[in-house]
Amino acid sequence: MNNRVSPEVELAWEDFHRLVNMTSDELRTWLLTDASGEEAFPADGPGPGVSELGARVVDVLRKRKVDLTENDGEVMQEVVDYVEDRLEHRPPNAERDEEWRHALMSVGHDPLRPEPSSA
């Protein structure tokens, strides 16, 4: 088995982890809260009300880079494109715009979370 990922998936991994600032557990908890309960996210997949993309992000966050598939690369790129677009089109008073923040959080990016210090 080849333990290397394609250059496209590698680049998507780096961008994805630069933008996704929630852990898999934090995102799963958020998705459950947003979808009204544990039954919304059964073991065999998300239930009604859970963001399908968000559920796929939880799966990707739980993987090691060597376990990624091309489909995971597509998910990561979709999330990167979505988050970058939302950040670029930030609404006025974004820090108080719950709908905008919640849309970003549904894919693992909390725009109000401070960036980690690089000390």
Short mmCIF file of C-alpha atoms in Angstrom, two decimals:
data_model
loop_
_atom_site.label_atom_id
_atom_site.label_comp_id
_atom_site.label_asym_id
_atom_site.label_seq_id
_atom_site.Cartn_x
_atom_site.Cartn_y
_atom_site.Cartn_z
CA MET A 1 0.00 0.00 0.00
CA ASN A 2 1.23 3.47 -0.87
CA ASN A 3 1.51 5.66 2.24
CA ARG A 4 1.74 8.87 0.25
CA VAL A 5 -1.09 11.20 -0.59
CA SER A 6 -1.37 13.07 -3.87
CA PRO A 7 0.06 16.61 -4.06
CA GLU A 8 -3.49 17.97 -4.41
CA VAL A 9 -4.65 16.23 -1.23
CA GLU A 10 -1.47 17.37 0.56
CA LEU A 11 -2.16 21.00 -0.36
CA ALA A 12 -5.83 20.68 0.59
CA TRP A 13 -4.76 19.17 3.96
CA GLU A 14 -2.56 22.18 4.73
CA ASP A 15 -5.19 24.75 3.74
CA PHE A 16 -7.93 22.80 5.53
CA HIS A 17 -6.02 22.67 8.80
CA ARG A 18 -5.11 26.34 8.49
CA LEU A 19 -8.80 27.28 8.31
CA VAL A 20 -10.59 24.61 10.35
CA ASN A 21 -9.96 25.69 13.92
CA MET A 22 -12.40 23.38 15.71
CA THR A 23 -11.56 19.83 16.76
CA SER A 24 -13.63 16.90 15.55
CA ASP A 25 -15.27 16.67 19.00
CA GLU A 26 -16.03 20.40 19.11
CA LEU A 27 -17.54 20.29 15.62
CA ARG A 28 -19.56 17.15 16.38
CA THR A 29 -20.92 18.77 19.57
CA TRP A 30 -21.77 21.94 17.63
CA LEU A 31 -23.55 19.95 14.90
CA LEU A 32 -25.51 18.02 17.53
CA THR A 33 -26.48 21.23 19.30
CA ASP A 34 -27.43 22.87 16.03
CA ALA A 35 -29.48 19.81 14.94
CA SER A 36 -31.17 19.36 18.33
CA GLY A 37 -29.73 16.33 19.96
CA GLU A 38 -27.69 13.16 19.98
CA GLU A 39 -30.23 11.28 17.86
CA ALA A 40 -29.38 13.67 15.02
CA PHE A 41 -25.93 12.07 14.70
CA PRO A 42 -26.29 8.29 15.05
CA ALA A 43 -23.30 5.96 14.64
CA ASP A 44 -24.22 5.17 11.03
CA GLY A 45 -24.18 8.81 9.94
CA PRO A 46 -25.82 12.16 10.43
CA GLY A 47 -29.55 12.43 10.76
CA PRO A 48 -31.92 15.13 9.57
CA GLY A 49 -30.82 18.64 10.43
CA VAL A 50 -27.10 17.86 10.55
CA SER A 51 -24.96 19.55 7.93
CA GLU A 52 -23.79 16.79 5.57
CA LEU A 53 -20.60 18.70 4.82
CA GLY A 54 -20.04 19.28 8.54
CA ALA A 55 -20.42 15.55 9.22
CA ARG A 56 -17.89 14.82 6.47
CA VAL A 57 -15.51 17.36 8.06
CA VAL A 58 -15.79 15.49 11.38
CA ASP A 59 -14.77 12.30 9.54
CA VAL A 60 -11.79 13.99 7.86
CA LEU A 61 -10.63 15.56 11.14
CA ARG A 62 -10.50 12.11 12.70
CA LYS A 63 -8.18 10.75 10.01
CA ARG A 64 -4.43 10.69 9.72
CA LYS A 65 -3.05 12.25 6.58
CA VAL A 66 -1.90 8.87 5.23
CA ASP A 67 -5.47 7.55 5.52
CA LEU A 68 -7.03 10.25 3.35
CA THR A 69 -8.82 9.40 0.13
CA GLU A 70 -9.25 11.52 -2.98
CA ASN A 71 -12.84 12.10 -1.81
CA ASP A 72 -11.47 13.47 1.48
CA GLY A 73 -9.31 15.83 -0.58
CA GLU A 74 -12.42 17.06 -2.37
CA VAL A 75 -14.20 17.60 0.97
CA MET A 76 -11.23 19.54 2.34
CA GLN A 77 -11.05 21.72 -0.79
CA GLU A 78 -14.79 22.37 -0.64
CA VAL A 79 -14.44 23.52 2.97
CA VAL A 80 -11.44 25.72 2.15
CA ASP A 81 -13.32 27.37 -0.73
CA TYR A 82 -16.44 27.85 1.41
CA VAL A 83 -14.62 29.34 4.41
CA GLU A 84 -12.42 31.61 2.31
CA ASP A 85 -15.48 32.88 0.41
CA ARG A 86 -17.43 33.55 3.62
CA LEU A 87 -14.45 35.33 5.19
CA GLU A 88 -13.90 37.41 2.07
CA HIS A 89 -17.57 38.46 2.09
CA ARG A 90 -17.69 39.19 5.80
CA PRO A 91 -20.88 41.07 6.70
CA PRO A 92 -20.83 44.36 8.58
CA ASN A 93 -20.61 43.69 12.32
CA ALA A 94 -19.67 40.09 11.56
CA GLU A 95 -18.79 39.37 15.18
CA ARG A 96 -22.47 39.89 16.03
CA ASP A 97 -23.91 38.13 12.97
CA GLU A 98 -24.93 34.73 14.38
CA GLU A 99 -26.15 33.32 11.07
CA TRP A 100 -22.79 34.06 9.40
CA ARG A 101 -20.81 32.66 12.33
CA HIS A 102 -22.97 29.54 12.62
CA ALA A 103 -22.64 28.83 8.88
CA LEU A 104 -18.85 28.87 9.27
CA MET A 105 -18.97 26.81 12.46
CA SER A 106 -21.02 24.15 10.67
CA VAL A 107 -17.86 23.29 8.69
CA GLY A 108 -15.40 23.68 11.57
CA HIS A 109 -14.32 27.33 11.44
CA ASP A 110 -15.17 29.56 14.40
CA PRO A 111 -14.42 33.10 13.21
CA LEU A 112 -14.43 34.40 16.79
CA ARG A 113 -11.78 31.96 18.00
CA PRO A 114 -8.44 33.70 18.50
CA GLU A 115 -5.69 32.52 16.22
CA PRO A 116 -3.05 30.46 18.02
CA SER A 117 0.04 32.42 18.90
CA SER A 118 3.13 31.37 17.01
CA ALA A 119 5.47 31.94 19.94
#
